[in-house]
Coordinates of C-alpha atoms in Angstrom, one line a residue:
Chain S
M1315 CA 2.3 -8.9 -27.9
A1316 CA 5.9 -7.6 -28.5
S1317 CA 4.8 -4.0 -27.7
T1318 CA 2.7 -4.5 -24.7
G1319 CA 5.3 -2.8 -22.6
I1320 CA 5.1 0.3 -24.7
L1321 CA 1.4 0.6 -24.4
V1322 CA 1.3 -0.2 -20.7
R1323 CA 4.0 2.4 -20.0
R1324 CA 2.2 5.2 -21.9
N1325 CA -1.3 4.4 -20.7
T1326 CA -0.2 4.1 -17.1
A1327 CA 1.1 7.7 -17.1
Q1328 CA -2.2 8.7 -18.9
T1329 CA -4.4 6.9 -16.3
L1330 CA -2.6 8.5 -13.4
R1331 CA -3.3 11.9 -15.0
K1332 CA -6.9 11.1 -15.7
L1333 CA -7.6 9.6 -12.3
R1334 CA -5.4 12.0 -10.3
P1335 CA -8.0 13.0 -7.7
L1336 CA -8.7 9.2 -7.0
A1337 CA -5.1 8.4 -6.9
I1338 CA -4.4 11.3 -4.5
M1339 CA -7.3 10.2 -2.2
M1340 CA -6.0 6.6 -2.1
A1341 CA -2.5 7.6 -1.5
L1342 CA -3.7 9.9 1.4
A1343 CA -5.8 7.0 2.9
I1344 CA -2.7 4.7 2.8
A1345 CA -0.5 7.5 4.4
I1346 CA -3.2 8.1 7.1
L1347 CA -3.4 4.4 7.8
L1348 CA 0.4 4.1 8.1
I1349 CA 0.6 7.2 10.4
A1350 CA -2.3 6.0 12.5
D1351 CA -0.6 2.6 12.8
S1352 CA 2.6 4.0 13.9
V1353 CA 1.1 6.5 16.3
V1354 CA -2.1 5.2 17.6
S1355 CA -1.5 1.5 17.5
A1356 CA 2.1 1.8 18.6
G1357 CA 0.9 4.0 21.4
I1358 CA -1.9 1.6 22.5
A1359 CA 0.6 -1.3 22.4
R1360 CA 3.0 0.6 24.3
Y1361 CA 0.5 1.7 26.9
S1362 CA -1.0 -1.8 27.1
K1363 CA 2.5 -3.3 27.7
S1364 CA 3.2 -0.6 30.3
V1365 CA -0.1 -1.3 32.0
T1366 CA 0.0 -5.0 31.8
S1367 CA 3.7 -5.7 32.1
D1368 CA 5.3 -2.9 33.9
S1369 CA 2.8 -2.2 36.6
S1370 CA 1.3 -3.9 39.7
L1371 CA -1.0 -5.7 37.4
N1372 CA 1.9 -7.9 36.5
M1373 CA 3.0 -8.5 40.1
V1374 CA 2.4 -11.1 42.6
Q1375 CA 2.4 -9.8 46.0
V1376 CA 3.5 -12.1 48.7
S1377 CA 2.7 -11.9 52.4
S1378 CA 3.8 -13.9 55.3
I1379 CA 0.4 -14.4 56.6
T1380 CA -2.0 -16.9 55.2
S1381 CA -5.4 -17.8 56.6
G1382 CA -4.2 -20.5 59.0
S1383 CA -0.5 -19.8 59.6
M1384 CA 2.3 -17.4 59.3
K1385 CA 5.6 -18.1 57.4
P1386 CA 8.1 -15.2 57.5
I1387 CA 9.6 -13.7 54.3
T1388 CA 13.4 -13.7 54.4
K1389 CA 16.3 -13.3 52.0
G1390 CA 16.1 -17.1 51.7
S1391 CA 12.5 -16.9 50.7
L1392 CA 13.3 -14.3 47.9
D1393 CA 15.9 -16.7 46.5
E1394 CA 13.3 -19.5 46.5
F1395 CA 10.8 -17.3 44.5
A1396 CA 13.6 -16.4 42.1
G1397 CA 14.0 -20.1 41.4
I1398 CA 10.4 -20.6 40.2
P1399 CA 10.0 -20.9 36.4
H1400 CA 9.2 -17.7 34.5
V1401 CA 10.0 -15.3 37.3
A1402 CA 11.7 -12.3 35.9
D1403 CA 12.5 -10.5 39.2
V1404 CA 11.9 -10.6 42.9
Y1405 CA 11.7 -7.7 45.3
G1406 CA 11.7 -7.8 49.1
W1407 CA 9.6 -5.1 50.7
A1408 CA 10.3 -3.5 54.1
Q1409 CA 10.6 -0.1 55.5
V1410 CA 13.3 1.6 57.6
D1411 CA 12.9 4.8 59.4
L1412 CA 14.9 7.7 58.0
T1413 CA 15.1 11.3 59.2
I1414 CA 16.9 14.4 57.8
D1415 CA 19.9 14.9 60.1
N1416 CA 20.6 18.6 59.4
P1417 CA 17.9 20.9 60.9
A1418 CA 18.6 23.4 58.3
Q1419 CA 17.3 21.1 55.7
W1420 CA 14.1 20.1 57.5
P1421 CA 11.0 20.9 55.6
G1422 CA 9.5 22.4 58.7
S1423 CA 11.5 24.7 61.2
D1424 CA 10.6 22.3 64.2
N1425 CA 10.2 19.0 62.4
P1426 CA 12.9 16.6 61.3
G1427 CA 10.7 15.3 58.5
A1428 CA 10.2 11.5 59.2
L1429 CA 10.6 9.5 56.1
W1430 CA 10.2 5.8 55.5
G1431 CA 12.9 4.2 53.4
T1432 CA 11.1 1.9 51.0
P1433 CA 12.4 -0.2 48.1
Y1434 CA 11.7 1.3 44.7
I1435 CA 9.9 -1.3 42.7
R1436 CA 9.2 -0.3 39.1
G1437 CA 5.5 -0.4 38.2
V1438 CA 4.5 -0.5 41.9
S1439 CA 6.2 2.7 43.2
P1440 CA 4.7 6.0 42.3
K1441 CA 5.7 8.0 39.3
I1442 CA 8.9 10.1 39.5
T1443 CA 8.1 13.6 38.4
D1444 CA 11.4 15.5 38.8
G1445 CA 15.1 14.7 38.8
S1446 CA 17.3 12.2 36.9
V1447 CA 16.5 8.7 38.1
G1448 CA 17.6 5.5 36.0
Q1449 CA 14.9 3.3 34.6
N1450 CA 15.4 0.8 37.5
G1451 CA 15.1 3.4 40.2
P1452 CA 17.6 5.1 42.4
G1453 CA 21.1 3.8 42.7
L1454 CA 22.9 2.6 45.9
G1455 CA 23.7 6.2 47.2
E1456 CA 20.6 7.8 46.0
I1457 CA 17.1 8.5 47.4
I1458 CA 13.7 9.7 46.0
L1459 CA 11.7 12.1 48.2
P1460 CA 8.1 13.1 48.1
R1461 CA 7.6 16.4 46.4
S1462 CA 5.9 17.9 49.4
S1463 CA 4.8 17.0 53.0
S1464 CA 2.3 18.6 55.4
F1465 CA 5.3 20.1 57.2
G1466 CA 6.8 21.8 54.0
D1467 CA 8.4 21.3 50.6
F1468 CA 11.2 18.9 49.9
A1469 CA 11.8 20.3 46.3
P1470 CA 14.8 22.5 47.4
L1471 CA 16.7 19.3 48.3
L1472 CA 16.7 17.9 44.8
G1473 CA 20.1 17.3 43.6
Q1474 CA 21.7 17.7 47.0
T1475 CA 23.5 15.2 49.1
V1476 CA 21.6 15.0 52.4
R1477 CA 22.7 13.3 55.6
F1478 CA 20.0 10.9 56.9
G1479 CA 19.8 9.4 60.4
Y1480 CA 18.5 5.9 61.1
T1481 CA 18.5 3.4 63.9
Q1482 CA 21.3 0.9 64.3
M1483 CA 21.1 -1.9 66.8
I1484 CA 24.0 -2.1 69.0
S1485 CA 22.9 -4.6 71.5
P1486 CA 19.7 -6.7 72.1
G1487 CA 17.0 -4.2 72.8
N1488 CA 19.4 -1.1 72.3
G1489 CA 19.7 1.1 69.4
A1490 CA 21.8 4.1 68.5
L1491 CA 21.5 6.8 65.8
A1492 CA 23.6 6.1 62.7
T1493 CA 23.9 8.3 59.6
I1494 CA 24.2 7.8 55.9
D1495 CA 24.8 10.4 53.1
L1496 CA 22.3 10.1 50.2
K1497 CA 21.9 12.1 47.0
V1498 CA 18.3 13.2 46.4
A1499 CA 18.0 12.0 42.8
G1500 CA 14.4 12.7 42.3
M1501 CA 11.0 13.7 43.6
Y1502 CA 7.9 11.5 43.3
D1503 CA 4.3 12.4 43.0
N1504 CA 2.6 12.1 46.4
S1505 CA -0.6 14.1 45.6
T1506 CA -2.6 10.8 46.0
P1507 CA -2.0 8.3 48.7
G1508 CA 0.0 5.2 47.7
A1509 CA 0.2 1.7 49.0
D1510 CA 3.4 2.3 50.9
G1511 CA 2.0 4.1 53.9
T1512 CA 2.6 7.7 55.1
Q1513 CA 5.4 9.6 53.4
P1514 CA 7.7 7.0 52.2
S1515 CA 11.0 7.8 50.5
Y1516 CA 12.4 5.4 47.9
I1517 CA 15.8 3.8 47.9
S1518 CA 17.4 0.8 46.1
S1519 CA 16.8 -2.8 47.2
E1520 CA 20.5 -3.1 47.9
L1521 CA 20.5 -0.1 50.3
L1522 CA 17.4 -1.3 52.0
A1523 CA 19.1 -4.7 52.6
Q1524 CA 22.1 -2.8 54.1
L1525 CA 19.8 -0.7 56.4
I1526 CA 17.8 -3.8 57.5
S1527 CA 20.9 -5.7 58.3
S1528 CA 22.1 -2.9 60.5
R1529 CA 18.8 -3.1 62.4
Q1530 CA 19.8 -6.7 63.2
F1531 CA 21.9 -7.1 66.2
G1532 CA 25.6 -7.4 65.4
N1533 CA 25.3 -5.8 61.9
A1534 CA 24.6 -9.2 60.1
D1535 CA 25.7 -9.1 56.5
M1536 CA 22.9 -9.5 54.0
S1537 CA 24.8 -11.8 51.7
D1538 CA 25.5 -14.3 54.5
S1539 CA 22.2 -14.2 56.1
D1540 CA 19.0 -15.9 54.9
A1541 CA 17.3 -14.5 57.9
L1542 CA 16.9 -10.8 57.0
P1543 CA 13.2 -10.2 57.4
F1544 CA 10.8 -8.6 54.9
D1545 CA 7.3 -7.6 55.5
R1546 CA 6.3 -8.5 51.9
A1547 CA 7.7 -9.5 48.6
F1548 CA 6.8 -8.7 45.0
I1549 CA 7.4 -11.2 42.2
K1550 CA 7.4 -10.1 38.6
P1551 CA 6.6 -12.8 36.0
E1552 CA 8.3 -12.8 32.6
Q1553 CA 4.9 -12.6 30.9
P1554 CA 1.5 -11.5 32.3
D1555 CA 0.3 -15.1 31.3
N1556 CA 2.9 -16.6 33.8
L1557 CA 1.2 -14.9 36.6
S1558 CA -1.3 -17.5 37.7
D1559 CA 1.3 -20.4 37.6
I1560 CA 3.7 -18.4 39.8
Q1561 CA 1.0 -17.5 42.2
S1562 CA 0.1 -21.1 42.6
A1563 CA 3.7 -22.1 43.1
V1564 CA 4.2 -19.4 45.8
S1565 CA 1.0 -20.3 47.5
G1566 CA 2.1 -24.0 47.5
M1567 CA 5.2 -22.8 49.5
G1568 CA 2.9 -21.7 52.3
Y1569 CA 2.9 -17.9 51.7
G1570 CA -0.2 -15.7 51.2
V1571 CA -0.4 -14.4 47.7
F1572 CA -2.4 -11.6 46.0
S1573 CA -2.5 -10.0 42.5
I1574 CA -4.5 -7.2 41.1
A1575 CA -4.5 -8.9 37.7
N1576 CA -6.8 -11.5 39.1
Q1577 CA -9.3 -8.7 39.8
I1578 CA -9.0 -6.9 36.6
D1579 CA -8.4 -9.7 34.2
S1580 CA -10.5 -8.0 31.5
L1581 CA -7.9 -5.2 31.0
P1582 CA -5.5 -7.1 28.6
G1583 CA -8.5 -8.2 26.5
L1584 CA -9.6 -4.5 26.4
F1585 CA -6.3 -3.5 25.0
R1586 CA -6.3 -6.3 22.5
L1587 CA -9.8 -5.1 21.4
L1588 CA -8.6 -1.5 21.0
S1589 CA -5.6 -2.7 18.9
F1590 CA -7.9 -4.8 16.8
V1591 CA -10.4 -2.0 16.3
T1592 CA -7.6 0.3 15.1
W1593 CA -6.4 -2.4 12.8
A1594 CA -9.9 -3.1 11.5
V1595 CA -10.6 0.6 10.8
G1596 CA -7.3 0.9 9.0
I1597 CA -8.1 -2.2 6.8
F1598 CA -11.6 -1.0 6.2
L1599 CA -10.2 2.3 4.9
V1600 CA -7.8 0.7 2.6
L1601 CA -10.3 -1.7 1.3
F1602 CA -12.8 1.0 0.8
C1603 CA -10.4 3.0 -1.2
V1604 CA -9.3 0.0 -3.1
G1605 CA -12.9 -0.9 -3.9
V1606 CA -13.7 2.6 -5.1
G1607 CA -10.4 2.6 -7.1
G1608 CA -11.3 -0.8 -8.7
S1609 CA -14.7 0.5 -9.6
M1610 CA -13.4 3.7 -11.1
G1611 CA -10.7 1.8 -12.8
G1612 CA -13.3 -0.5 -14.4
S1613 CA -15.3 2.6 -15.4
W1614 CA -12.3 4.2 -16.9
I1615 CA -11.6 1.0 -19.0
N1616 CA -15.2 0.9 -20.2
Q1617 CA -14.7 4.4 -21.7
R1618 CA -11.8 3.2 -23.8
V1619 CA -13.7 1.3 -26.4
R1620 CA -12.0 3.4 -29.1
E1621 CA -8.7 2.2 -28.0
V1622 CA -9.8 -1.4 -28.1
G1623 CA -11.2 -1.0 -31.6
I1624 CA -7.9 0.4 -32.7
L1625 CA -5.9 -2.4 -31.1
K1626 CA -8.2 -5.0 -32.5
A1627 CA -7.9 -3.5 -36.0
V1628 CA -4.0 -3.8 -35.8
G1629 CA -4.4 -7.4 -34.7
W1630 CA -4.2 -7.5 -30.9
P1631 CA -6.1 -10.4 -29.5
G1632 CA -8.6 -9.9 -26.8
G1633 CA -6.6 -11.6 -24.1
A1634 CA -3.6 -9.4 -24.9
I1635 CA -5.8 -6.3 -24.5
S1636 CA -7.2 -7.5 -21.2
R1637 CA -3.7 -8.2 -19.9
A1638 CA -2.5 -4.8 -20.9
F1639 CA -5.4 -3.1 -19.1
C1640 CA -4.6 -5.3 -16.0
Y1641 CA -0.9 -4.5 -16.1
E1642 CA -1.7 -0.9 -16.4
L1643 CA -4.1 -0.9 -13.4
A1644 CA -1.6 -2.8 -11.4
L1645 CA 1.1 -0.3 -12.1
V1646 CA -1.2 2.6 -11.3
G1647 CA -1.9 0.9 -8.0
A1648 CA 1.8 0.4 -7.5
A1649 CA 2.4 4.0 -8.2
I1650 CA -0.4 5.0 -5.7
A1651 CA 0.9 2.5 -3.1
V1652 CA 4.5 3.8 -3.4
C1653 CA 3.4 7.5 -3.0
G1654 CA 1.0 6.5 -0.1
V1655 CA 3.8 4.5 1.6
T1656 CA 6.4 7.3 1.2
A1657 CA 3.9 9.8 2.6
G1658 CA 3.0 7.5 5.3
V1659 CA 6.6 6.7 6.3
L1660 CA 7.5 10.4 6.2
G1661 CA 4.3 11.4 8.1
S1662 CA 4.9 8.7 10.7
L1663 CA 8.4 10.0 11.4
A1664 CA 7.2 13.5 11.8
T1665 CA 4.0 12.7 13.7
T1666 CA 5.8 10.4 16.1
T1667 CA 8.4 13.0 16.8
I1668 CA 5.7 15.6 17.4
V1669 CA 3.5 13.3 19.6
G1670 CA 6.6 11.9 21.4
A1671 CA 7.7 15.5 22.3
M1672 CA 4.2 16.2 23.7
D1673 CA 4.7 13.3 26.2
L1674 CA 1.1 12.4 26.3
E1675 CA 0.2 10.1 29.2
L1676 CA -2.2 8.0 27.1
L1677 CA -0.2 8.1 23.9
R1678 CA 3.5 7.5 24.6
V1679 CA 5.3 6.9 21.4
E1680 CA 9.0 6.8 20.6
P1681 CA 10.1 9.6 18.2
W1682 CA 11.1 8.6 14.7
T1683 CA 9.0 5.5 14.7
L1684 CA 8.5 3.8 11.3
P1685 CA 5.2 2.1 10.4
N1686 CA 5.0 -1.6 10.8
A1687 CA 7.0 -3.4 8.1
L1688 CA 4.2 -5.9 7.5
W1689 CA 1.8 -3.0 6.8
I1690 CA 4.1 -1.5 4.3
A1691 CA 4.6 -4.7 2.5
S1692 CA 0.9 -5.5 2.6
T1693 CA 0.0 -2.2 1.2
L1694 CA 2.5 -2.4 -1.6
L1695 CA 0.9 -5.8 -2.6
I1696 CA -2.7 -5.3 -1.9
V1697 CA -3.3 -2.0 -3.6
P1698 CA -2.0 -3.0 -7.0
A1699 CA -3.7 -6.4 -6.7
F1700 CA -7.1 -5.1 -5.9
L1701 CA -7.0 -2.4 -8.5
C1702 CA -6.1 -5.0 -11.0
L1703 CA -8.8 -7.4 -9.9
G1704 CA -11.4 -4.6 -9.6
A1705 CA -10.8 -3.7 -13.3
L1706 CA -10.4 -7.2 -14.5
R1707 CA -14.2 -7.7 -15.3
S1708 CA -14.3 -4.5 -17.3
A1709 CA -11.0 -5.3 -19.0
I1710 CA -12.3 -8.7 -20.1
G1711 CA -15.7 -7.2 -21.2
V1712 CA -14.2 -4.6 -23.4
A1713 CA -11.6 -6.9 -24.9
R1714 CA -14.4 -9.3 -25.9
M1715 CA -16.1 -6.7 -27.8
D1716 CA -16.5 -7.3 -31.5
A1717 CA -13.9 -5.3 -33.4
D1718 CA -16.5 -3.8 -35.6
S1719 CA -18.7 -2.7 -32.7
A1720 CA -15.6 -1.2 -31.1
L1721 CA -14.7 0.7 -34.2
R1722 CA -18.2 1.9 -34.7
D1723 CA -17.8 3.6 -31.4
L1724 CA -15.1 5.8 -33.0
Chain H
M3 CA -3.2 -15.8 -57.4
S4 CA -6.1 -14.5 -55.5
I5 CA -5.3 -12.7 -52.2
L6 CA -8.8 -11.7 -51.3
T7 CA -12.0 -13.5 -52.4
L8 CA -15.4 -12.5 -51.2
A9 CA -18.3 -14.6 -52.8
G10 CA -21.9 -14.0 -52.5
V11 CA -21.4 -11.8 -49.3
S12 CA -24.5 -10.3 -47.9
K13 CA -24.9 -8.1 -44.7
R14 CA -27.7 -6.5 -42.9
Y15 CA -27.7 -4.0 -40.0
R16 CA -30.3 -3.2 -37.4
D17 CA -30.8 0.4 -36.6
A18 CA -31.6 1.8 -33.2
S19 CA -35.3 1.1 -33.6
G20 CA -34.6 -2.5 -34.5
R21 CA -35.3 -2.3 -38.2
S22 CA -33.1 -4.3 -40.5
H23 CA -31.3 -2.6 -43.3
R24 CA -29.4 -4.4 -46.1
V25 CA -26.0 -2.9 -46.8
L26 CA -24.5 -5.6 -48.9
S27 CA -26.3 -8.1 -51.2
H28 CA -24.6 -11.1 -52.9
F29 CA -21.3 -9.0 -53.3
D30 CA -18.5 -10.7 -55.1
L31 CA -14.8 -9.5 -55.1
D32 CA -11.6 -11.0 -56.1
I33 CA -8.2 -9.3 -55.8
G34 CA -4.8 -10.5 -57.0
R35 CA -1.3 -9.8 -55.7
G36 CA -0.1 -6.3 -56.6
E37 CA -3.5 -5.2 -57.8
V38 CA -5.1 -2.0 -56.7
V39 CA -8.9 -2.1 -56.7
W40 CA -10.9 1.1 -56.2
L41 CA -14.3 0.8 -54.6
R42 CA -16.3 3.9 -55.8
G43 CA -19.6 5.0 -54.6
Q44 CA -21.6 7.4 -52.7
S45 CA -21.8 7.4 -48.9
G46 CA -23.9 4.6 -47.6
S47 CA -23.3 2.5 -50.8
G48 CA -21.5 -0.3 -48.6
K49 CA -17.9 0.6 -49.4
S50 CA -16.8 0.6 -45.6
T51 CA -18.8 -2.5 -44.9
V52 CA -16.8 -4.4 -47.6
L53 CA -13.6 -3.2 -46.1
N54 CA -14.7 -4.2 -42.6
I55 CA -15.6 -7.7 -43.9
A56 CA -12.5 -8.0 -45.9
G57 CA -10.4 -6.9 -42.8
L58 CA -12.2 -9.4 -40.6
L59 CA -13.5 -6.7 -38.4
S60 CA -16.9 -7.8 -39.2
T61 CA -18.8 -10.9 -40.1
Q62 CA -21.0 -11.4 -43.2
D63 CA -24.5 -12.8 -42.7
S64 CA -23.9 -15.1 -45.8
G65 CA -21.3 -15.8 -48.4
T66 CA -17.7 -16.9 -48.1
R67 CA -14.4 -15.1 -47.4
H68 CA -10.9 -16.2 -48.4
I69 CA -7.6 -14.5 -47.6
D70 CA -4.3 -15.6 -49.1
G71 CA -5.9 -19.0 -49.8
Q72 CA -7.2 -19.5 -46.3
D73 CA -10.9 -20.0 -45.8
L74 CA -11.9 -17.3 -43.2
T75 CA -15.6 -17.4 -43.7
A76 CA -16.2 -17.9 -40.0
P77 CA -12.8 -17.7 -38.1
T78 CA -12.4 -17.8 -34.4
Q79 CA -11.6 -14.5 -32.7
G80 CA -8.0 -15.7 -32.2
L81 CA -7.6 -16.6 -35.9
A82 CA -9.2 -13.4 -37.0
A83 CA -6.7 -11.4 -34.8
E84 CA -3.8 -13.3 -36.0
T85 CA -4.8 -12.8 -39.6
R86 CA -5.3 -9.1 -39.2
R87 CA -1.9 -8.9 -37.4
T88 CA 0.0 -10.9 -40.0
K89 CA -1.6 -10.5 -43.3
I90 CA -3.9 -7.3 -43.3
G91 CA -3.0 -3.7 -43.1
M92 CA -5.8 -1.2 -42.6
V93 CA -6.0 2.6 -43.0
F94 CA -9.1 4.3 -41.9
Q95 CA -10.9 7.6 -42.9
H96 CA -9.5 9.0 -39.7
S97 CA -6.1 7.8 -38.8
N98 CA -7.1 6.1 -35.6
L99 CA -3.8 6.4 -33.9
L100 CA -3.5 6.2 -30.1
P101 CA -3.2 9.9 -29.3
E102 CA -0.9 9.5 -26.2
L103 CA 1.6 7.4 -28.1
T104 CA 4.3 8.9 -30.3
A105 CA 4.5 8.3 -34.0
I106 CA 7.1 5.6 -33.5
E107 CA 5.2 3.9 -30.7
N108 CA 2.0 3.9 -32.8
V109 CA 3.8 1.8 -35.4
Q110 CA 5.6 -0.4 -32.8
I111 CA 2.3 -1.5 -31.2
A112 CA 1.2 -3.1 -34.5
S113 CA 4.4 -4.8 -35.2
I114 CA 4.4 -8.6 -34.8
V115 CA 8.1 -8.7 -33.9
K116 CA 9.8 -6.3 -31.5
R117 CA 11.1 -3.5 -33.7
T118 CA 13.7 -1.1 -32.5
E119 CA 13.1 2.7 -32.8
K120 CA 15.8 2.8 -35.4
D121 CA 14.0 0.3 -37.6
V122 CA 10.7 2.0 -37.3
M123 CA 12.3 5.3 -38.0
E124 CA 13.5 4.2 -41.3
R125 CA 10.0 3.3 -42.3
L126 CA 8.7 6.7 -41.1
S127 CA 11.5 8.4 -42.9
E128 CA 10.3 6.9 -46.2
L129 CA 7.1 8.8 -45.7
G130 CA 8.7 12.0 -44.7
L131 CA 7.9 11.6 -41.0
A132 CA 11.5 11.4 -39.5
G133 CA 11.1 15.0 -37.9
V134 CA 7.9 14.1 -36.0
A135 CA 8.7 10.5 -35.1
Q136 CA 9.1 11.3 -31.4
Q137 CA 6.0 13.5 -31.1
Q138 CA 2.7 12.3 -29.7
A139 CA 0.1 11.5 -32.3
K140 CA -2.2 14.1 -30.9
Q141 CA 0.4 16.8 -31.7
L142 CA 0.6 15.8 -35.4
S143 CA -1.3 17.3 -38.3
G144 CA -4.1 15.3 -40.0
G145 CA -1.7 14.5 -43.0
Q146 CA 1.1 13.4 -40.7
Q147 CA -1.3 11.2 -38.7
Q148 CA -2.6 9.6 -41.8
R149 CA 1.0 8.8 -43.0
V150 CA 1.9 7.3 -39.6
A151 CA -1.3 5.2 -40.1
F152 CA 0.1 4.0 -43.4
C153 CA 3.3 3.2 -41.9
R154 CA 1.5 1.3 -39.1
A155 CA -0.6 -0.6 -41.7
L156 CA 2.5 -1.7 -43.7
V157 CA 4.8 -2.5 -40.8
N158 CA 4.2 -6.2 -41.0
D159 CA 4.5 -6.4 -44.8
P160 CA 0.8 -7.5 -45.2
V161 CA -0.5 -9.3 -48.2
I162 CA -3.5 -7.1 -48.4
L163 CA -3.9 -3.4 -47.7
L164 CA -7.4 -2.0 -47.0
A165 CA -7.7 1.8 -47.2
D166 CA -11.0 3.5 -46.4
E167 CA -11.3 7.2 -47.7
P168 CA -7.5 7.6 -46.8
N169 CA -7.3 11.1 -48.1
S170 CA -10.3 12.5 -46.4
G171 CA -9.6 16.0 -45.3
L172 CA -6.1 16.1 -46.6
D173 CA -4.5 18.6 -48.9
E174 CA -3.0 17.7 -52.3
K175 CA 0.5 17.3 -51.0
N176 CA -0.5 14.8 -48.4
T177 CA -2.8 13.0 -50.8
T178 CA 0.0 12.6 -53.2
S179 CA 2.2 11.2 -50.5
I180 CA -0.5 8.7 -49.6
R181 CA -1.0 7.7 -53.3
N182 CA 2.6 7.1 -53.6
A183 CA 2.6 4.9 -50.5
L184 CA -0.3 2.8 -51.9
S185 CA 1.4 2.5 -55.1
A186 CA 4.6 1.4 -53.6
A187 CA 2.8 -1.2 -51.5
A188 CA 1.1 -2.6 -54.7
D189 CA 4.6 -2.7 -56.4
R190 CA 5.8 -4.9 -53.5
G191 CA 3.0 -7.3 -54.3
C192 CA 0.5 -6.2 -51.8
A193 CA -3.1 -6.4 -52.9
V194 CA -4.7 -3.0 -52.3
L195 CA -8.5 -2.5 -51.8
L196 CA -9.3 1.3 -51.7
A197 CA -12.6 2.9 -50.9
S198 CA -13.0 6.5 -51.9
H199 CA -15.5 8.7 -53.4
T200 CA -12.9 11.0 -55.0
S201 CA -10.8 10.4 -58.0
A202 CA -7.5 11.3 -56.3
F203 CA -6.1 7.7 -56.7
E204 CA -7.4 7.2 -60.2
T205 CA -3.9 7.1 -61.7
I206 CA -2.8 4.1 -59.7
V207 CA -5.8 1.8 -59.7
S208 CA -5.8 -1.5 -61.7
R209 CA -9.6 -1.8 -61.5
T210 CA -12.6 0.3 -60.5
L211 CA -15.8 -1.1 -59.0
D212 CA -18.7 1.2 -58.7
M213 CA -20.9 0.4 -55.8
E214 CA -24.6 1.2 -55.4
D215 CA -27.0 0.0 -52.6
G216 CA -24.6 -2.8 -51.6
R217 CA -24.0 -4.2 -55.1
I218 CA -21.5 -3.8 -57.8
G219 CA -23.2 -1.4 -60.1

């Protein structure tokens, strides 16, 4: 019909007014879904990634000792590991003794405060609680100290440049005290014992290599020597799925290998399940509302026999009436979806900003996070389609009514 | 030439208790171009049933029906709708406008071709409705609504105009306006079948048929 647009436009506005409570409920459900997606799902995904990719779960720990033999880990070994396919990073692990040189800076009045210089390895080393440290740990001239020790508190040293003493080999079997100035860039949480022994301090791998080389007689330069010894090594795969292949490759080279992921292999599955449950709850919520909407839309159309009678009397065919009703419900659905998505996007921006600022351990989200674009697109398509389909049966039913019967309802 | 022919038309209705009631019995009617036929009779005499059958809103139990030379005794739903749209204009006792639509839009939805507001406005102006054309139907008075309904019925230049108690509840001024509209339609060659129990249209009718118990009296 030439005038379908006129009828649909007018009726859409009318239907939105009549079904306002339902429309608001559906728009709210959509908004809640999008907000939940951007906050909870993103939080779970982020936490899952952090746990499975940026932690010791996603590390292969290499030792020089196997059941039958011993193979030293050297700088050359690290280069070999780095050449294995899908290896993202390789870290040598060793400890060097460090002491605070200035007695005035000792945590205890009669104790120099022995610290063990340890390479900072992201995901393995403990959490840094204070200070300003880059994402990849301390820089070459920086050090991270424990927050406290049994002798006293290191916190006053935060931000200061401290002179540390260490042992330098001057001849076979003879060492002498050498010093190095390092800025205390941060404090780590040592409230629970870690895997790095008693009272470690954290330095960069480059600095560790320098200090180890000075332990070698003749100050051997790290870059020229493949012989610098490490007690252990850590290998980070590009993806958690690459872990077992890398483990096999390293094992094949004669080293001892170990990974926590082998022991907690159900964790990634748990995160996938959590993400799926959040997704399924969201889908259920939307489909429930759409189902209710379709049902109420159908009921609303069933009440419009009078309108059908008039349209038939002026010559509208049944098919044109059904189509007009379907277009109308689709437009109503589109209006609801647009309102819901708008509210969801604004709500997501606001909620992620608030939740992000709260810095929750289990729900780390980036501020100003938008909902998933796929969700937005799906919502904009699914809601109008389902409302239209939900009302289709009623629309066809009333449009098939005999004109006389419809008018008799007047 | 006959525009509307009903021959031997009978119709029964069943009430809520399932009992059958005869409303038309062997009814014959023949209306020519430009003719105004007045169906006169008491309530329940079958006037509205004749109009519904003539307007293809209802089917007869027996008898034949021809409109503009075409046999429409048992048309398909699609053919019935097309015929209503292109050849028949109907005005009901109550205007039966869509209340949310404006006067212009109520006319536009009946048009078989896309008509601009200006085009429709001209037609509404002829019935003195220019000032209310943009108002929603529910905001119009009864007389204004009925005139809009006339405009809607005539928008496709039908060959037959069916009017069922078109002046019901209207004052003399509005009744006059509707009478003039009916007369003008007949002057243009439209066959007019009018059902009314008042004599308000007596001056323009060509023929009067008195109905009683579903028959011509």
